[in-house]
XYZ file of C-alpha atoms in Angstrom:
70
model
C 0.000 0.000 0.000
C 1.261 3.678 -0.425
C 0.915 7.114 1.779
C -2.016 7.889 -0.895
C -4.171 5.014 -0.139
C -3.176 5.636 3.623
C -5.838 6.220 6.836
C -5.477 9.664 8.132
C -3.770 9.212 11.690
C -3.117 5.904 11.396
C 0.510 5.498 12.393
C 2.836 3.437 9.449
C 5.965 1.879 8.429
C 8.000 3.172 5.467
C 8.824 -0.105 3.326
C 10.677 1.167 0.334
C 10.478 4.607 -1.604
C 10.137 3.723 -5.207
C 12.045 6.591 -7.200
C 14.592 6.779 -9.706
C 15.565 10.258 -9.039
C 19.012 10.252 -6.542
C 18.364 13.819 -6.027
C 15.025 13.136 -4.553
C 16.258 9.501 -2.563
C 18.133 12.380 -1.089
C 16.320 14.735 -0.474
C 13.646 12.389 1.211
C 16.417 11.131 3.493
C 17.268 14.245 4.889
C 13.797 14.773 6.036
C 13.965 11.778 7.913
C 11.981 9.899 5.199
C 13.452 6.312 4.689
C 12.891 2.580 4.896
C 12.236 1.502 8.436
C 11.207 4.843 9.588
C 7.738 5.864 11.355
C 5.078 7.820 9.095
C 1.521 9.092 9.583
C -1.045 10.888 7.279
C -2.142 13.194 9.062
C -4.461 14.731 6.132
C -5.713 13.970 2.315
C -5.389 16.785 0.061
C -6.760 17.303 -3.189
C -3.132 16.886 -4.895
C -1.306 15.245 -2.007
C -0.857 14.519 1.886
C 0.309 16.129 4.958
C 2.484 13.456 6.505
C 4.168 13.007 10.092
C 7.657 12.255 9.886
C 10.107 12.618 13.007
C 7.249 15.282 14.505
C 7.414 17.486 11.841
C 5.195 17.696 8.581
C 5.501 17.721 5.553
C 3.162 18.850 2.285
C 3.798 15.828 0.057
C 2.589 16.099 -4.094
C 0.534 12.895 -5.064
C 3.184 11.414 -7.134
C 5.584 11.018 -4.252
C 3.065 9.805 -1.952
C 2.175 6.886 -4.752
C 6.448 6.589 -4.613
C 6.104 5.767 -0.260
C 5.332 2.049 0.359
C 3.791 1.773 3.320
């Protein structure tokens, strides 16, 4: 399953992160947003999430949240 097809407060595991882009593998790391790491929705948006990473959030585009497996 991925962040998009996530329950809103629901707490999850990250799985894998399936991109091709380094860049963004990077990017996502340095938020604290990796394999084994803690993750909650905490809303739907109409082209994305908010996600709960390390208590901080994040605004997250629908594309990457399809990329999180949960």
């Amino acid at each position: 399953m991925t962040l998009k097809n996530a329950v809103e407060g629901k707490v999850y595991t990250i799985r894998q992160i399936n991109t091709e882009d380094k860049d963004l593998d990077a990017f996502l790391f340095s938020l604290g947003c990796y394999s084994g790491e803690a993750i909650t929705v905490v809303s739907h948006l109409k082209g994305g999430c908010v996600v709960s990473i390390k208590e901080e959030r994040y605004n997250i585009d629908g594309q990457l949240a399809e990329a999180i497996v949960i």
